[in-house]
PDB file of C-alpha atoms in Angstrom:
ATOM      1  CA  UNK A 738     -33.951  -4.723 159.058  1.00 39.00           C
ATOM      2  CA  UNK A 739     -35.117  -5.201 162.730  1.00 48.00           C
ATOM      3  CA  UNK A 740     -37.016  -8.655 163.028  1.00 49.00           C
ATOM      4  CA  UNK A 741     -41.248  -8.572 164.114  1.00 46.00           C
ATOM      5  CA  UNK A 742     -41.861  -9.705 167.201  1.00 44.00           C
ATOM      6  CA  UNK A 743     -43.752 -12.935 167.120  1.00 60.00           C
ATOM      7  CA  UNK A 744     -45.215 -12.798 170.443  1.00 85.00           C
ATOM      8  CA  UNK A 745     -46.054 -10.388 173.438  1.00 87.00           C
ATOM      9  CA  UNK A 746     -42.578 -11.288 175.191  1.00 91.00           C
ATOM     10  CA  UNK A 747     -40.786 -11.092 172.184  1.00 91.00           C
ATOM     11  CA  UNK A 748     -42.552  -7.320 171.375  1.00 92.00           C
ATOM     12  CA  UNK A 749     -41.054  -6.512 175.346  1.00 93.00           C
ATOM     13  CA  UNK A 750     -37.541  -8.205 175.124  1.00 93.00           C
ATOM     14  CA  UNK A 751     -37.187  -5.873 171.931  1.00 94.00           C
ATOM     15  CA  UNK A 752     -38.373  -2.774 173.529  1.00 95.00           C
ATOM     16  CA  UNK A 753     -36.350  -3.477 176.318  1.00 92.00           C
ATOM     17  CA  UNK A 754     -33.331  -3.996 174.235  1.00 90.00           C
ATOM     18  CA  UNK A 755     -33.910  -1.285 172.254  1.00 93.00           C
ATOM     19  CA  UNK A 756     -33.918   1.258 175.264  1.00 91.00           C
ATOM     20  CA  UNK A 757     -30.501  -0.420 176.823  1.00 83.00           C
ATOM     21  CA  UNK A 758     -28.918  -0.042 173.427  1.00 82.00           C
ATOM     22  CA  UNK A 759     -29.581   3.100 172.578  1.00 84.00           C
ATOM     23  CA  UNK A 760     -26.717   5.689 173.262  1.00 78.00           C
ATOM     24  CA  UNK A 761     -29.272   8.216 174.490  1.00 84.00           C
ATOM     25  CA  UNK A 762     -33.009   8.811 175.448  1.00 88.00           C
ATOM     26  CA  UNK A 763     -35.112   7.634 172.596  1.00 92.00           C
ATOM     27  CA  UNK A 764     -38.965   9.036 171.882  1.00 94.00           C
ATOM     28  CA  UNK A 765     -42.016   6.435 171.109  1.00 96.00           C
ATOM     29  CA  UNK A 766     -41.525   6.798 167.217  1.00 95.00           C
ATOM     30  CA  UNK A 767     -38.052   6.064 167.039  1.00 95.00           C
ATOM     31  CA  UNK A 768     -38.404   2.771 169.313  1.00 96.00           C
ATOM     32  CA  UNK A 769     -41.401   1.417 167.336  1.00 96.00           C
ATOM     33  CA  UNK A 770     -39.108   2.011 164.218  1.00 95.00           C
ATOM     34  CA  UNK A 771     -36.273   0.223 166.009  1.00 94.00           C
ATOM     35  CA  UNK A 772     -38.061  -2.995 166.624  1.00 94.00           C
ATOM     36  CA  UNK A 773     -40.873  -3.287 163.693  1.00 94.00           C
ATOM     37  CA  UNK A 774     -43.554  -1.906 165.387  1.00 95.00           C
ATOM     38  CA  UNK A 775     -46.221   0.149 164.544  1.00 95.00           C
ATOM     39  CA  UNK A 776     -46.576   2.902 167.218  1.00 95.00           C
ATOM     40  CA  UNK A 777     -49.949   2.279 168.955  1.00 95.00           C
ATOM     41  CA  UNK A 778     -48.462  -1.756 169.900  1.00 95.00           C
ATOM     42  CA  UNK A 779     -45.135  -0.442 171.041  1.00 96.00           C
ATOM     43  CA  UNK A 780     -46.770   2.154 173.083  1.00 96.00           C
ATOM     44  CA  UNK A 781     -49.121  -0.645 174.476  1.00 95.00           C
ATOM     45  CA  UNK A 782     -46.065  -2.583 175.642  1.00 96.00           C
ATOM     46  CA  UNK A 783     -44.221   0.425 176.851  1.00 96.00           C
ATOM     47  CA  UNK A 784     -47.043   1.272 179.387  1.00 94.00           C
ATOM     48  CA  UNK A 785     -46.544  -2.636 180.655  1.00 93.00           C
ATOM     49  CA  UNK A 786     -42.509  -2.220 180.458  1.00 94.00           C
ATOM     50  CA  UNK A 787     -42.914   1.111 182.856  1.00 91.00           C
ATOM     51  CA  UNK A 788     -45.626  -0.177 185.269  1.00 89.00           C
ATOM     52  CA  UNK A 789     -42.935  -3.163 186.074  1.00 88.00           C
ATOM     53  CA  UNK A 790     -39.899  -0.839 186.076  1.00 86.00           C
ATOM     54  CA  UNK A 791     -38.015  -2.181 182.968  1.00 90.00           C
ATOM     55  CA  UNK A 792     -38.697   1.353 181.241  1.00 91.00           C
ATOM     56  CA  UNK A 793     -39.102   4.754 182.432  1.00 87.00           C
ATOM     57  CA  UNK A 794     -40.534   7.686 180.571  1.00 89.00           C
ATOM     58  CA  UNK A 795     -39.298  11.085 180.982  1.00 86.00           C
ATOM     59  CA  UNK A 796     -41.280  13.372 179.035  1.00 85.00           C
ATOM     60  CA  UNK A 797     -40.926  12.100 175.556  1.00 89.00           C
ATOM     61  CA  UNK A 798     -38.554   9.977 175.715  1.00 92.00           C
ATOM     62  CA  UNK A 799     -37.859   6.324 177.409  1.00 93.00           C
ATOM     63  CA  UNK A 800     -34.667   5.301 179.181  1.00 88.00           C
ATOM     64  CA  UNK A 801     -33.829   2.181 181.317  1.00 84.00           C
ATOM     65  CA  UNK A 802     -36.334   2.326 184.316  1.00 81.00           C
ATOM     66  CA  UNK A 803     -35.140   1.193 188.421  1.00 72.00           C
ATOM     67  CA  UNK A 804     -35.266  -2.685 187.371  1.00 76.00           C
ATOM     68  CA  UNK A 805     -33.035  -2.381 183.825  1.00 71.00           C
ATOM     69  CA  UNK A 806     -30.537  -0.267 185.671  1.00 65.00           C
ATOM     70  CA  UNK A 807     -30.028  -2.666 188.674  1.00 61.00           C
ATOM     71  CA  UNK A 808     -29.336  -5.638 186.207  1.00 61.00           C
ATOM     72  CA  UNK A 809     -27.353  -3.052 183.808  1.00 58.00           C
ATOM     73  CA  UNK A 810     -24.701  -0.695 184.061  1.00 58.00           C
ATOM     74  CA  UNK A 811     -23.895  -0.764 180.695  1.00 61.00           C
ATOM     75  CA  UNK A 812     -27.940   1.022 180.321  1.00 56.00           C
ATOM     76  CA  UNK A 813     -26.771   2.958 183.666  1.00 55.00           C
ATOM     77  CA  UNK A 814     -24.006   4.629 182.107  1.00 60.00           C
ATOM     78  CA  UNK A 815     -24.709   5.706 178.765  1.00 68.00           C
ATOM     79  CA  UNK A 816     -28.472   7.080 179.184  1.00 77.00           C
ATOM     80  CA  UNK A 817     -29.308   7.677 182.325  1.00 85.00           C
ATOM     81  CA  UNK A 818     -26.003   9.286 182.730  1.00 88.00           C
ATOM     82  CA  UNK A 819     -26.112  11.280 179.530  1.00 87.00           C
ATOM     83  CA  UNK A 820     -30.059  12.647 180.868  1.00 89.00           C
ATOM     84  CA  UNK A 821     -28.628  13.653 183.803  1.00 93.00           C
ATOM     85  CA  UNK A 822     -25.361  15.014 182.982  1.00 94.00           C
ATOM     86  CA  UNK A 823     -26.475  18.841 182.357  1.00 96.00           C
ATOM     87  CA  UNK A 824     -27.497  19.100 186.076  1.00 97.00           C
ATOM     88  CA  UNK A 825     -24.039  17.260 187.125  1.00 98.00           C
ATOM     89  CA  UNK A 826     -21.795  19.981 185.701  1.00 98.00           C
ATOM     90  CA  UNK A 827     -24.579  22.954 186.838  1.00 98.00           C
ATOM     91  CA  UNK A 828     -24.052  21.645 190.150  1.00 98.00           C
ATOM     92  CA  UNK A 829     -20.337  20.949 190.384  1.00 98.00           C
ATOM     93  CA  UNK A 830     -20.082  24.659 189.082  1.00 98.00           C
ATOM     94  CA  UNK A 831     -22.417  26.144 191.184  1.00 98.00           C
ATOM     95  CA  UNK A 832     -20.366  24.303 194.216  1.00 98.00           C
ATOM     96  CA  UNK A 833     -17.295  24.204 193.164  1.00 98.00           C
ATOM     97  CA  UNK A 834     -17.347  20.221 194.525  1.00 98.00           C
ATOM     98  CA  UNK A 835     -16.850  16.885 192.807  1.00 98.00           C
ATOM     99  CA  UNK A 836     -20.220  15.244 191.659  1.00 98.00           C
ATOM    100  CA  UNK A 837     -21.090  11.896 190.974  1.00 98.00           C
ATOM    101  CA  UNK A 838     -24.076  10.091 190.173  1.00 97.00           C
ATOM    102  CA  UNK A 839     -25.133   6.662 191.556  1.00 96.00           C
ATOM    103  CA  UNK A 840     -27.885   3.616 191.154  1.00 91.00           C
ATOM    104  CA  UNK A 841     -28.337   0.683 193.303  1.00 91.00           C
ATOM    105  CA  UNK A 842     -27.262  -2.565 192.349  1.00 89.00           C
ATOM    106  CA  UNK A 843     -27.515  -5.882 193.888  1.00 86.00           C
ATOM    107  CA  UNK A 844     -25.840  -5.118 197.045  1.00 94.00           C
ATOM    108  CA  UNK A 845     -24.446  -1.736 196.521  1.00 95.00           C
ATOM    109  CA  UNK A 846     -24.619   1.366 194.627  1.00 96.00           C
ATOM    110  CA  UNK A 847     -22.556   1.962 191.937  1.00 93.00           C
ATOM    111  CA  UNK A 848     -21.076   5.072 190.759  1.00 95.00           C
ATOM    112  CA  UNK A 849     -21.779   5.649 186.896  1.00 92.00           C
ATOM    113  CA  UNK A 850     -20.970   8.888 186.409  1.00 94.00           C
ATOM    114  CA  UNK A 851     -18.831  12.232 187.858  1.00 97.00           C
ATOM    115  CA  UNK A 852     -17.556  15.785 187.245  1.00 98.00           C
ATOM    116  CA  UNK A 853     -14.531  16.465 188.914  1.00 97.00           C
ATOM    117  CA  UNK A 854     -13.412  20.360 189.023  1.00 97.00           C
ATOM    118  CA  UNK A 855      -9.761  20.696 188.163  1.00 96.00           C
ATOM    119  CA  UNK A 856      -9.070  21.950 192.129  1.00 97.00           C
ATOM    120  CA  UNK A 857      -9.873  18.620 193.142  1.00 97.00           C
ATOM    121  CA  UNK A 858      -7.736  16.189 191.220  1.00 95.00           C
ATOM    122  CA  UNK A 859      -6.123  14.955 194.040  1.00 94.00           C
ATOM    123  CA  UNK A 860      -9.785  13.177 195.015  1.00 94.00           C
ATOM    124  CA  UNK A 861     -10.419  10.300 194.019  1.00 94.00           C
ATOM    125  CA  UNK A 862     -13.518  10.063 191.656  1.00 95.00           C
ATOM    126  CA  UNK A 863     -14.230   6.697 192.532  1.00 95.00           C
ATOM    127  CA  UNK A 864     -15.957   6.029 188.797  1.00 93.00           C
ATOM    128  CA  UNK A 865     -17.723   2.624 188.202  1.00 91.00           C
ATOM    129  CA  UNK A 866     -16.590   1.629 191.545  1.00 95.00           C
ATOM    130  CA  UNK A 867     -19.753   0.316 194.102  1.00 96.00           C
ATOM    131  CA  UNK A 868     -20.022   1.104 197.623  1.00 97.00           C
ATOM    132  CA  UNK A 869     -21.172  -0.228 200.082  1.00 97.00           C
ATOM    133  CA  UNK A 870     -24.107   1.645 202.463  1.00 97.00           C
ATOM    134  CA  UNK A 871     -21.559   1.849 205.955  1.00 95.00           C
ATOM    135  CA  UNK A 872     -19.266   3.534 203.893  1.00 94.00           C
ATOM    136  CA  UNK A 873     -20.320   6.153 201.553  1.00 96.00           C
ATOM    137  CA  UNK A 874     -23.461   8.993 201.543  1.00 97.00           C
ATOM    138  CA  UNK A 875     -24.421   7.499 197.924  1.00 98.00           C
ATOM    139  CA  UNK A 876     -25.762   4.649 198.884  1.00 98.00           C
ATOM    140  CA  UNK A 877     -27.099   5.304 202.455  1.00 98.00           C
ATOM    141  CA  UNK A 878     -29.294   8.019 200.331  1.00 98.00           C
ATOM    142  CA  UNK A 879     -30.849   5.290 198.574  1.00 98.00           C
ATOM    143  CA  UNK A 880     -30.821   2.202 200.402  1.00 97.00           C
ATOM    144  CA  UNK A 881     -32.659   4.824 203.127  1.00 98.00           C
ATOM    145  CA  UNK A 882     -35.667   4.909 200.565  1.00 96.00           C
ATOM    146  CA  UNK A 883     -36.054   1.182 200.503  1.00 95.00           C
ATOM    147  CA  UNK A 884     -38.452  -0.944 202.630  1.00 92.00           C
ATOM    148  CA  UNK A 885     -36.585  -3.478 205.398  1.00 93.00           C
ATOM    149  CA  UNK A 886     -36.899  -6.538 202.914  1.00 91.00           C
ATOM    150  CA  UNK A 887     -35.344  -4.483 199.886  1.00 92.00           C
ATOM    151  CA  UNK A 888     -32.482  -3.039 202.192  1.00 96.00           C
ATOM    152  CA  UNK A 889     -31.146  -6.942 203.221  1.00 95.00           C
ATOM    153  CA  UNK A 890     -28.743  -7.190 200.771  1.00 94.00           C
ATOM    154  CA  UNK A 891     -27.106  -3.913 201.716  1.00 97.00           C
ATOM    155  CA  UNK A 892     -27.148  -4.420 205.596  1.00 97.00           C
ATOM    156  CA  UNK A 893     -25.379  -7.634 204.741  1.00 97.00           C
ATOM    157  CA  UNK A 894     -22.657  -6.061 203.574  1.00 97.00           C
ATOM    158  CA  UNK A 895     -22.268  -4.204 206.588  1.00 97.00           C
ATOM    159  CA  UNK A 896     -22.311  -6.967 208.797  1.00 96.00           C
ATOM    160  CA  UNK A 897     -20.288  -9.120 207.124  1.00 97.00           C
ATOM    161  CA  UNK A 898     -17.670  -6.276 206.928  1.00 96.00           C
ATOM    162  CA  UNK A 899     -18.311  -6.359 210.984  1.00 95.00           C
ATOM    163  CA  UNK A 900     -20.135  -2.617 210.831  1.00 94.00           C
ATOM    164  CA  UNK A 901     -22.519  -2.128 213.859  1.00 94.00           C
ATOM    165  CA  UNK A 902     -26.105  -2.591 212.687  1.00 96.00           C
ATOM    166  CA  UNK A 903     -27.627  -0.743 215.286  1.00 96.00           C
ATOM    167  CA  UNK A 904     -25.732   2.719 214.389  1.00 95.00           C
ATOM    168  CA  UNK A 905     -26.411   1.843 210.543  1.00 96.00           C
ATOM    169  CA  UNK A 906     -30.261   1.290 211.165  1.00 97.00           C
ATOM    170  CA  UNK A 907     -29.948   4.908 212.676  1.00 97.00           C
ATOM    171  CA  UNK A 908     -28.744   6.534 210.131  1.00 96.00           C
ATOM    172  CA  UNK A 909     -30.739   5.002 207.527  1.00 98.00           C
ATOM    173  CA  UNK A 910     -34.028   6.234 210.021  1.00 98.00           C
ATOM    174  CA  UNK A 911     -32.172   9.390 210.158  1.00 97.00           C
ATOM    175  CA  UNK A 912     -31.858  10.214 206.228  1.00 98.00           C
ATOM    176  CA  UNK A 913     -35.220   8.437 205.192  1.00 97.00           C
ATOM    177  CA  UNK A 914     -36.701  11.645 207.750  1.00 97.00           C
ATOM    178  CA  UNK A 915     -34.405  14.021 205.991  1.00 97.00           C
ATOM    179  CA  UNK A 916     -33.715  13.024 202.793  1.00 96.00           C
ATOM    180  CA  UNK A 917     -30.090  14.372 203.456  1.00 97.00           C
ATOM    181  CA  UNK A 918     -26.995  11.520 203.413  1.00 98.00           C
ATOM    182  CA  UNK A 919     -23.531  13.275 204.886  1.00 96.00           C
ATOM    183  CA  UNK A 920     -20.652  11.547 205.739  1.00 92.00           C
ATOM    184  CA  UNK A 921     -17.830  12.852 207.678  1.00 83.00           C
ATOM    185  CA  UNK A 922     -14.835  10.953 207.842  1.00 66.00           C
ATOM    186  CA  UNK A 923     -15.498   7.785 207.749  1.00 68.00           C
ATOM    187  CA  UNK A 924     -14.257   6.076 204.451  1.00 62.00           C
ATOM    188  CA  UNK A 925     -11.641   8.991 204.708  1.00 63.00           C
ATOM    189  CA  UNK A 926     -11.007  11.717 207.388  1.00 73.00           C
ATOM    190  CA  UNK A 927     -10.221  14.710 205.320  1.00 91.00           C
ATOM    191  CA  UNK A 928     -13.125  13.848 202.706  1.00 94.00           C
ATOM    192  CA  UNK A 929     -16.692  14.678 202.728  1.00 95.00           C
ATOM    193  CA  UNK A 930     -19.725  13.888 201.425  1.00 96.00           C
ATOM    194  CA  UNK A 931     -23.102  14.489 201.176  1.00 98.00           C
ATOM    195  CA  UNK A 932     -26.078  12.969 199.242  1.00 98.00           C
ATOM    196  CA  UNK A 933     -29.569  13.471 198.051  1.00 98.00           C
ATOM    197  CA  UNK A 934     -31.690  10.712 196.120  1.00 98.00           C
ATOM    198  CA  UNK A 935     -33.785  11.152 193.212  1.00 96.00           C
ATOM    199  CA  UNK A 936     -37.527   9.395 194.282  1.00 92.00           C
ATOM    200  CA  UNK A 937     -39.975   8.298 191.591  1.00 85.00           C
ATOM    201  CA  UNK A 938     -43.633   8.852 192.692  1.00 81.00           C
ATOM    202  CA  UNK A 939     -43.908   5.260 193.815  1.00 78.00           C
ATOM    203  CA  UNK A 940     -41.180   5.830 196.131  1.00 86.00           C
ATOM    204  CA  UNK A 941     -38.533   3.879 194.137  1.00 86.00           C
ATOM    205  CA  UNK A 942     -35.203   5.488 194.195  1.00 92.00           C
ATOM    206  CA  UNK A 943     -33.908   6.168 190.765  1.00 90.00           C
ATOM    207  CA  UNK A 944     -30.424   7.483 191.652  1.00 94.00           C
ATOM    208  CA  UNK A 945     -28.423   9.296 193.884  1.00 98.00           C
ATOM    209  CA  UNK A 946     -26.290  13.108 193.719  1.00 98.00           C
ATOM    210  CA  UNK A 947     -23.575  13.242 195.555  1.00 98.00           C
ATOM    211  CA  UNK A 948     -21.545  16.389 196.804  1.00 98.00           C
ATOM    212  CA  UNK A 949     -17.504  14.975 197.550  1.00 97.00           C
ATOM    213  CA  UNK A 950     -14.751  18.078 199.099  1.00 96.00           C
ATOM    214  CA  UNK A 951     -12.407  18.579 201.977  1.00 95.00           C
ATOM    215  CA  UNK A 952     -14.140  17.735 204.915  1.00 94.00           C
ATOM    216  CA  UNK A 953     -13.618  20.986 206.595  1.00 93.00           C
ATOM    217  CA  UNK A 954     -15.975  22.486 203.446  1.00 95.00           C
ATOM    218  CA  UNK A 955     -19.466  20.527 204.626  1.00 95.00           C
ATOM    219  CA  UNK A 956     -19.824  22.562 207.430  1.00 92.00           C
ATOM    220  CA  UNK A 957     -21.770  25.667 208.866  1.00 91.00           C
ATOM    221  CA  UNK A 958     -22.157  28.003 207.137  1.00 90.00           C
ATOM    222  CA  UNK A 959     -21.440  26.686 203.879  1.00 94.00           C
ATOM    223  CA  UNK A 960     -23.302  23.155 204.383  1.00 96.00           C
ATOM    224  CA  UNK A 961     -26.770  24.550 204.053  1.00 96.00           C
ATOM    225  CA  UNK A 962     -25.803  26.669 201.059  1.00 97.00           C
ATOM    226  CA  UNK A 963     -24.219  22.797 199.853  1.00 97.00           C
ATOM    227  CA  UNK A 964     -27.659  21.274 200.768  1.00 97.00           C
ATOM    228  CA  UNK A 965     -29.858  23.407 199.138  1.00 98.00           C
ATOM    229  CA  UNK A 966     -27.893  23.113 195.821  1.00 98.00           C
ATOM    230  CA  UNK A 967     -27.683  19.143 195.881  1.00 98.00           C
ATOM    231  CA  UNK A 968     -31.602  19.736 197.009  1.00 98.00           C
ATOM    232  CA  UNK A 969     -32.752  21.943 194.031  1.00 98.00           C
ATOM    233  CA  UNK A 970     -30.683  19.558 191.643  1.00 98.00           C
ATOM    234  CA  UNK A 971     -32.106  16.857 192.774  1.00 98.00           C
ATOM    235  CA  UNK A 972     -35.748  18.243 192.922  1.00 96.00           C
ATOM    236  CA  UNK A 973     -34.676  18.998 188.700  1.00 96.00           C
ATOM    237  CA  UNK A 974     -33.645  15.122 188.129  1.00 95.00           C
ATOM    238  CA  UNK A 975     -36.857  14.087 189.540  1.00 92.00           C
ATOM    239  CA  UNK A 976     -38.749  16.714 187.862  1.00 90.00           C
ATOM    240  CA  UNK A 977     -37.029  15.460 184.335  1.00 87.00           C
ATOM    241  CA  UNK A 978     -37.168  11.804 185.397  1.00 83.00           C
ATOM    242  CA  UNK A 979     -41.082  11.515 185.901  1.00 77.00           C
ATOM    243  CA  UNK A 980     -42.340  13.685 184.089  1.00 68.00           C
ATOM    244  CA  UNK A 981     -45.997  13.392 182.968  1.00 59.00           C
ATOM    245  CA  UNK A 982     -46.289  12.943 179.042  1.00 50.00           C
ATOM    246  CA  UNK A 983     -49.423  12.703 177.028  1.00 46.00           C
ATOM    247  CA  UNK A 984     -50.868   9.523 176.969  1.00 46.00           C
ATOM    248  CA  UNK A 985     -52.338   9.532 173.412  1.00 46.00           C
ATOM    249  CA  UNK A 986     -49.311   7.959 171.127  1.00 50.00           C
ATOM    250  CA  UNK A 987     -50.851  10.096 168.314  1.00 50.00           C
ATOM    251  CA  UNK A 988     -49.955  12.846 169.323  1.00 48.00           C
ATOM    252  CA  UNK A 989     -46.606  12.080 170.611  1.00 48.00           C
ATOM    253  CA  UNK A 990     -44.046  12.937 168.012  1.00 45.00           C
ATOM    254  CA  UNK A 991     -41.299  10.671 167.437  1.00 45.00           C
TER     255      UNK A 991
END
């Protein structure tokens, strides 16, 4: 039998819980159940938990919002990865390229989920691995989308691994205009990449798509074909991601 919450931080800590736990998106009715709830309180809560990032709401259901998924991958992996898995394999078919799917963590992003086609075995998928932002498309995508405080962390990476700041600045300016990460050679000169992140409507980034191959595939004319797909997949995550629900918990089923 879940426990009551005694007290407005215990009613979040179990909501929060609850949503990291769970092995795939859960809906209002189901979460109030979860922790001993009624409905109407745990709704109450949730609208705190996803004004401070701890939960986000996709349609009817609530998954591990930008804060929960820096602190854990464990929350990462199962549902965020499981929400946005459909589009993964659409893409990587649609391509014929590897796919992954990234979130930011302290000081890098960390890759939390891929589909590999069977022609490119011989790739590295570089699962539950983090990069760091001189390195990789993944997380120049996002850490482009952060403001110069939030992106400190990641530019110390770079410097302490003696990358030039002044190029990685650039290319940060450079995709923030964009939107568009691609990498050519430089964690590996016969592998490409090239990625798009997924924005909430505050501007936080949620997570990254990325687009690996032979090098010699991300180029004219099949890179803008490449970019529009990673574009219109990316323009489906967001649409799924923040998605505007009803805001009467009546009439939200469970």
């Amino acid at each position: 039998m879940p426990r009551s919450a005694s007290s407005a931080v215990d009613k979040a800590l179990d909501l929060i819980e609850a949503v990291a736990r769970a092995d795939r998106p859960l809906r209002l009715g189901e979460l109030a159940q979860a922790v001993g709830l009624h409905r109407a309180t745990a709704y109450r809560v949730l609208l705190d938990l996803v004004a401070r990032g701890w939960v986000q709401r996709a349609g009817e259901h609530y998954l591990p919002g930008a804060v929960a998924l820096q602190v854990s991958r464990a929350a990462a992996s199962r549902s965020l990865a499981a929400l946005c898995r459909p589009v993964l394999e659409d893409l990587a078919e649609r391509t014929a390229m590897m796919v992954n799917l990234q979130v930011l963590e302290a000081d890098r992003s960390r890759v939390i989920d891929v589909v590999r086609p069977p022609r490119l075995e011989m790739i590295s998928d570089l699962r539950d691995e983090a990069l760091p932002v001189h390195r990789f498309a993944g997380p120049l995508a996002l850490v482009a989308q952060l403001d110069e405080r939030a992106r400190a962390p990641y530019l110390a990476v770079a410097q302490a691994a003696g990358h030039p700041l002044d190029g990685l600045l650039a290319d940060l300016a450079r995709v923030r205009d964009t939107g568009l990460a691609l990498e050519h050679g430089r964690n590996d000169k016969v592998i490409g990449s090239m990625s798009r992140a997924v924005i909430a409507p505050g501007g936080t980034p949620l997570c990254a798509v990325t687009l690996v191959g032979p090098d010699a595939e991300f180029a004219e004319p099949r890179l803008s074909a490449l970019a529009q797909a990673l574009a219109d997949a990316t323009t489906t995550l967001a649409a799924t991601l923040t998605a505007p629900a009803a805001t009467d918990p009546g009439r939200t089923r469970p």
